[in-house]
Coordinates of C-alpha atoms in Angstrom, one line a residue:
X1 CA 0.0 0.0 0.0
X2 CA 1.3 3.4 -1.0
X3 CA 1.4 6.6 1.4
X4 CA 2.1 10.0 0.0
X5 CA 3.4 12.7 2.4
X6 CA 3.3 16.2 0.8
X7 CA 4.5 18.5 3.6
X8 CA 7.1 18.1 6.3
X9 CA 6.9 15.5 8.9
X10 CA 9.0 14.0 11.6
X11 CA 11.0 11.3 9.8
X12 CA 11.4 9.1 12.8
X13 CA 7.6 8.7 13.0
X14 CA 7.6 7.8 9.3
X15 CA 10.2 5.0 9.9
X16 CA 8.4 3.7 13.0
X17 CA 4.9 3.6 11.8
X18 CA 5.1 2.8 8.2
X19 CA 7.2 -0.4 8.1
X20 CA 6.2 -2.4 5.1
X21 CA 4.4 0.4 3.3
X22 CA 5.5 2.1 0.0
X23 CA 6.1 5.7 1.2
X24 CA 6.7 8.8 -0.9
X25 CA 7.9 11.5 1.5
X26 CA 8.6 14.7 -0.3
X27 CA 7.8 18.0 1.4
X28 CA 8.3 19.8 -1.9
X29 CA 5.2 18.1 -3.3
X30 CA 2.9 20.8 -1.9
X31 CA 4.5 23.2 -4.4
X32 CA 4.5 20.8 -7.4
X33 CA 0.9 20.1 -8.1
X34 CA 1.4 18.1 -11.2
X35 CA 3.9 15.7 -9.5
X36 CA 1.5 15.5 -6.4
X37 CA -1.4 14.5 -8.6
X38 CA 0.7 12.0 -10.1
X39 CA 1.7 10.4 -6.8
X40 CA -1.7 10.6 -5.4
X41 CA -3.3 8.8 -8.3
X42 CA -2.4 5.4 -6.9
X43 CA -2.0 6.4 -3.2
X44 CA -4.0 4.5 -0.5
X45 CA -3.3 7.4 1.9
X46 CA -2.3 11.1 1.7
X47 CA -0.7 12.9 4.6
X48 CA -0.8 16.8 4.6
X49 CA -0.4 19.9 6.7
X50 CA -2.4 23.0 5.9
X51 CA -1.2 24.0 2.5
X52 CA -2.2 21.0 0.4
X53 CA -5.6 21.4 -0.8
X54 CA -7.3 17.9 -0.7
X55 CA -10.2 18.7 -2.9
X56 CA -11.2 19.1 -6.5
X57 CA -8.9 17.5 -9.2
X58 CA -6.4 16.1 -6.7
X59 CA -9.1 14.4 -4.7
X60 CA -11.0 13.2 -7.8
X61 CA -7.9 11.8 -9.3
X62 CA -6.9 9.8 -6.2
X63 CA -9.1 6.8 -7.1
X64 CA -7.7 4.5 -4.5
X65 CA -7.5 6.8 -1.6
X66 CA -8.7 5.3 1.7
X67 CA -7.7 7.9 4.2
X68 CA -6.1 11.4 4.7
X69 CA -3.9 12.2 7.7
X70 CA -3.9 15.8 8.7
X71 CA -0.7 17.0 10.5
X72 CA -2.7 19.4 12.5
X73 CA -6.4 20.0 13.6
X74 CA -7.9 22.5 11.0
X75 CA -9.8 20.8 8.1
X76 CA -10.6 23.8 5.9
X77 CA -8.0 22.6 3.3
X78 CA -9.8 19.2 3.0
X79 CA -13.1 18.7 1.3
X80 CA -14.4 16.5 4.2
X81 CA -17.9 16.1 2.7
X82 CA -16.4 14.6 -0.5
X83 CA -14.3 12.4 1.5
X84 CA -17.2 11.2 3.5
X85 CA -19.2 10.5 0.3
X86 CA -16.4 8.3 -0.8
X87 CA -15.8 6.6 2.4
X88 CA -12.4 8.2 2.9
X89 CA -11.5 8.6 6.5
X90 CA -10.0 12.0 7.7
X91 CA -7.6 11.9 10.7
X92 CA -6.6 15.2 12.3
X93 CA -4.0 15.3 15.0
X94 CA -6.4 16.3 17.7
X95 CA -4.7 17.5 20.8
X96 CA -1.1 17.0 19.6
X97 CA -0.3 20.7 19.3
X98 CA -2.5 22.3 21.9
X99 CA 0.4 23.2 24.2
X100 CA 2.3 24.9 21.3
X101 CA -0.6 27.1 20.4
X102 CA -1.4 27.9 24.0
X103 CA 2.2 28.9 24.7
X104 CA 2.2 31.0 21.5
X105 CA -0.9 32.9 22.5
X106 CA 0.3 33.7 26.1
X107 CA 3.9 34.6 24.8
X108 CA 2.7 37.0 22.2
X109 CA 0.2 38.5 24.7
X110 CA 2.9 39.2 27.2
X111 CA 5.2 40.6 24.4
X112 CA 2.5 43.0 23.1
X113 CA 1.4 44.1 26.4
X114 CA 4.9 44.9 27.8
X115 CA 6.1 46.4 24.5
X116 CA 9.8 46.4 25.7
X117 CA 11.3 43.7 23.7
X118 CA 12.1 45.5 20.4
X119 CA 14.7 47.9 21.8
X120 CA 17.7 45.9 20.8
X121 CA 18.7 47.8 17.8
X122 CA 18.3 51.1 19.7
X123 CA 20.4 50.0 22.5
X124 CA 23.0 48.5 20.3
X125 CA 23.2 52.0 18.6
X126 CA 23.9 53.6 21.9
X127 CA 20.5 55.0 22.7
X128 CA 18.6 54.4 26.0
X129 CA 14.8 54.5 25.5
X130 CA 13.9 53.8 29.0
X131 CA 11.3 56.6 29.3
X132 CA 9.6 55.7 26.1
X133 CA 9.2 52.0 27.2
X134 CA 8.1 52.6 30.8
X135 CA 4.4 52.4 30.0
X136 CA 4.4 48.6 29.4
X137 CA 1.6 46.6 30.9
X138 CA 1.7 43.4 33.1
X139 CA -0.4 40.4 32.1
X140 CA -1.4 39.8 35.8
X141 CA -4.8 41.3 36.4
X142 CA -5.7 41.5 32.8
X143 CA -8.8 39.8 31.3
X144 CA -8.4 37.2 28.6
X145 CA -11.4 36.7 26.2
X146 CA -11.4 33.4 24.3
X147 CA -13.6 33.1 21.2
X148 CA -14.2 29.4 21.0
X149 CA -13.5 27.2 24.1
X150 CA -12.2 23.9 22.6
X151 CA -9.1 22.1 23.8
X152 CA -6.5 24.7 22.7
X153 CA -8.5 27.5 24.3
X154 CA -8.7 25.6 27.5
X155 CA -4.9 25.0 27.6
X156 CA -4.6 28.8 27.0
X157 CA -7.0 29.6 29.8
X158 CA -5.1 27.3 32.3
X159 CA -1.9 29.2 31.7
X160 CA -3.6 32.6 31.8
X161 CA -5.1 31.9 35.2
X162 CA -1.7 30.7 36.6
X163 CA -0.4 34.1 35.4
X164 CA -3.1 36.0 37.3
X165 CA -5.5 36.7 34.5
X166 CA -9.3 36.4 34.6
X167 CA -10.7 34.5 31.8
X168 CA -14.0 34.5 29.8
X169 CA -15.0 32.6 26.8
X170 CA -17.8 32.6 24.1
X171 CA -18.7 29.3 22.7
X172 CA -22.3 28.5 21.9
X173 CA -21.3 24.8 21.4
X174 CA -20.2 24.2 25.0
X175 CA -23.2 23.6 27.3
X176 CA -23.7 26.0 30.3
X177 CA -23.4 22.9 32.7
X178 CA -20.3 21.6 31.0
X179 CA -17.5 21.1 33.6
X180 CA -15.0 22.8 31.3
X181 CA -16.4 26.1 32.7
X182 CA -15.4 25.1 36.2
X183 CA -11.9 23.3 36.0
X184 CA -9.9 22.3 39.1
X185 CA -7.5 25.2 38.4
X186 CA -10.0 28.0 38.3
X187 CA -13.1 29.4 36.6
X188 CA -13.9 30.6 33.2
X189 CA -16.9 32.8 32.8
X190 CA -19.2 32.2 29.7
X191 CA -20.1 35.3 27.9
X192 CA -21.9 36.6 24.8
X193 CA -19.5 37.7 22.2
X194 CA -20.2 41.4 22.2
X195 CA -19.8 41.4 26.0
X196 CA -16.5 39.5 25.7
X197 CA -15.1 41.9 23.1
X198 CA -16.1 44.9 25.1
X199 CA -14.5 43.8 28.4
X200 CA -11.4 41.9 27.4
X201 CA -7.8 43.2 27.5
X202 CA -6.6 40.3 25.2
X203 CA -9.0 38.6 22.7
X204 CA -7.7 35.2 21.3
X205 CA -9.5 33.4 18.6
X206 CA -9.9 29.6 18.8
X207 CA -12.6 28.8 16.1
X208 CA -12.7 26.9 12.8
X209 CA -13.2 28.7 9.4
X210 CA -16.9 28.2 8.5
X211 CA -19.5 30.3 6.8
X212 CA -20.5 31.6 10.3
X213 CA -17.0 32.6 11.4
X214 CA -15.6 34.1 8.3
X215 CA -14.8 37.8 8.9
X216 CA -16.4 37.6 12.4
X217 CA -13.7 40.0 13.7
X218 CA -13.9 43.0 11.4
X219 CA -14.1 46.7 11.8
X220 CA -17.4 46.6 13.7
X221 CA -16.2 44.1 16.2
X222 CA -12.9 45.9 16.7
X223 CA -14.7 49.0 17.3
X224 CA -16.4 47.5 20.4
X225 CA -13.0 46.4 21.9
X226 CA -11.1 48.7 24.3
X227 CA -8.6 51.1 22.5
X228 CA -5.7 49.4 24.1
X229 CA -6.8 45.8 23.6
X230 CA -4.6 43.0 22.1
X231 CA -6.0 40.8 19.4
X232 CA -4.4 37.3 18.8
X233 CA -5.4 35.1 15.9
X234 CA -3.7 31.6 15.8
X235 CA -6.8 29.9 14.6
X236 CA -7.7 30.3 11.0
X237 CA -7.2 32.9 8.4
X238 CA -10.4 34.4 7.1
X239 CA -11.9 34.7 10.6
X240 CA -10.3 38.0 11.0
X241 CA -10.6 41.0 8.5
X242 CA -6.8 41.6 8.1
X243 CA -7.3 45.1 6.4
X244 CA -9.5 46.2 9.4
X245 CA -6.7 45.0 11.9
X246 CA -4.1 47.1 10.0
X247 CA -6.3 50.2 10.0
X248 CA -7.2 49.7 13.6
X249 CA -3.5 49.5 14.6
X250 CA -2.6 52.6 12.7
X251 CA -5.4 54.6 14.1
X252 CA -4.9 53.6 17.7
X253 CA -8.1 51.5 17.9
X254 CA -6.1 48.5 18.8
X255 CA -3.3 48.4 21.3
X256 CA -1.6 45.4 19.4
X257 CA -2.1 42.3 17.4
X258 CA -0.5 39.0 16.6
X259 CA -1.5 37.2 13.4
X260 CA -0.2 33.8 12.7
X261 CA -2.9 32.7 10.1
X262 CA -4.1 34.6 7.0
X263 CA -6.9 34.5 4.5
X264 CA -4.4 33.6 1.7
X265 CA -1.1 31.8 2.6
X266 CA 1.7 32.5 2.0
X267 CA 1.1 36.1 2.8
X268 CA 2.4 38.3 -0.1
X269 CA 1.7 41.1 -2.4
X270 CA -0.9 43.7 -1.3
X271 CA -2.1 41.5 1.5
X272 CA 1.3 41.7 3.1
X273 CA 2.1 45.3 2.2
X274 CA -1.0 46.5 4.1
X275 CA 0.7 45.7 7.4
X276 CA 3.9 47.7 6.7
X277 CA 4.6 50.2 9.4
X278 CA 1.8 48.9 11.7
X279 CA 2.7 49.5 15.4
X280 CA 2.9 46.7 18.0
X281 CA 2.2 44.0 15.5
X282 CA 3.5 40.4 15.4
X283 CA 3.1 38.5 12.1
X284 CA 4.3 34.8 11.9
X285 CA 3.9 32.2 9.1
X286 CA 1.2 29.8 10.5
X287 CA 3.7 28.5 13.0
X288 CA 2.0 28.7 16.4
X289 CA 1.2 25.0 16.5
X290 CA 4.6 24.0 15.2
X291 CA 7.5 23.4 17.6
X292 CA 10.1 20.7 17.7
X293 CA 8.1 18.8 20.4
X294 CA 4.7 19.3 18.8
X295 CA 6.0 18.1 15.4
X296 CA 7.1 14.8 17.0
X297 CA 3.7 14.4 18.7
X298 CA 1.6 15.5 15.6
X299 CA 3.6 13.2 13.3
X300 CA 3.3 10.2 15.7
X301 CA -0.4 10.6 16.1
X302 CA -1.1 11.0 12.5
X303 CA 1.3 8.2 11.3
X304 CA -0.3 5.8 13.9
X305 CA -3.8 6.6 12.8
X306 CA -3.1 6.2 9.1
X307 CA -1.1 3.1 9.6
X308 CA -3.8 1.5 11.7
X309 CA -6.6 2.3 9.2
X310 CA -4.7 0.9 6.3
X311 CA -4.0 -2.3 8.3
X312 CA -7.6 -2.6 9.1
X313 CA -7.2 -2.3 12.9

């Protein structure tokens, strides 16, 4: 049986899980659609990250495909409905990168609130901008608002509480009596979206990209947030209106922002240029869930799921 892996993956997991399989591992395949289609034509399994679009002609041409492994949790690059219709199983690496994303959210929140960590060049040039950097804010005592309260958001909340933050979340899919609102390490308040935006010092997104969530944080939503609030999106591009974020930063309607995901990736051209010169902004290339440790976990979980499926276990 043949397994095609089109994006980077921990090679130890490949060697361990896929003994006896015909494995094509080439992280460059994601950028070579013709070669990818050729390899997928007789593949029994396809393993991807977020850039490979498992839909349309690629999916139609993979006549033998039995399962898709996703090295991550978002499924917006996979036509799940079409896979279901053909009996193709889809295996996301649920839970394997929760810690990495949670640490990214807390780390960037602290960086953006404090505002003191970009003075290296000035100090190296012999200046001493101590007064200019003296208004940085502590994370302790601030309020974190989570939009979506799944497993990653819960890991984020636990770390926030440990740092002295209060935490609220908006998630209509988590029942009011769900014990997730009352964990052993603290309390998370359930709030309507408008109230959460209006009262949070840091807002972090933890929702999938759907028709309902696309563009949910645009100019109108940002206008309800405090002027010095921090916005973090390490969930899915398209949930946030990027142009609105850039404008809000320039006009002082936002205190800072961190964007790890974008409506079109890689970020380039006019979509990238709109962020030039924006104050207190962190842009990263869809990397929040990718660390040395999480890559091992994600790869192992995905490889084991795919191998078990193909072996019929």
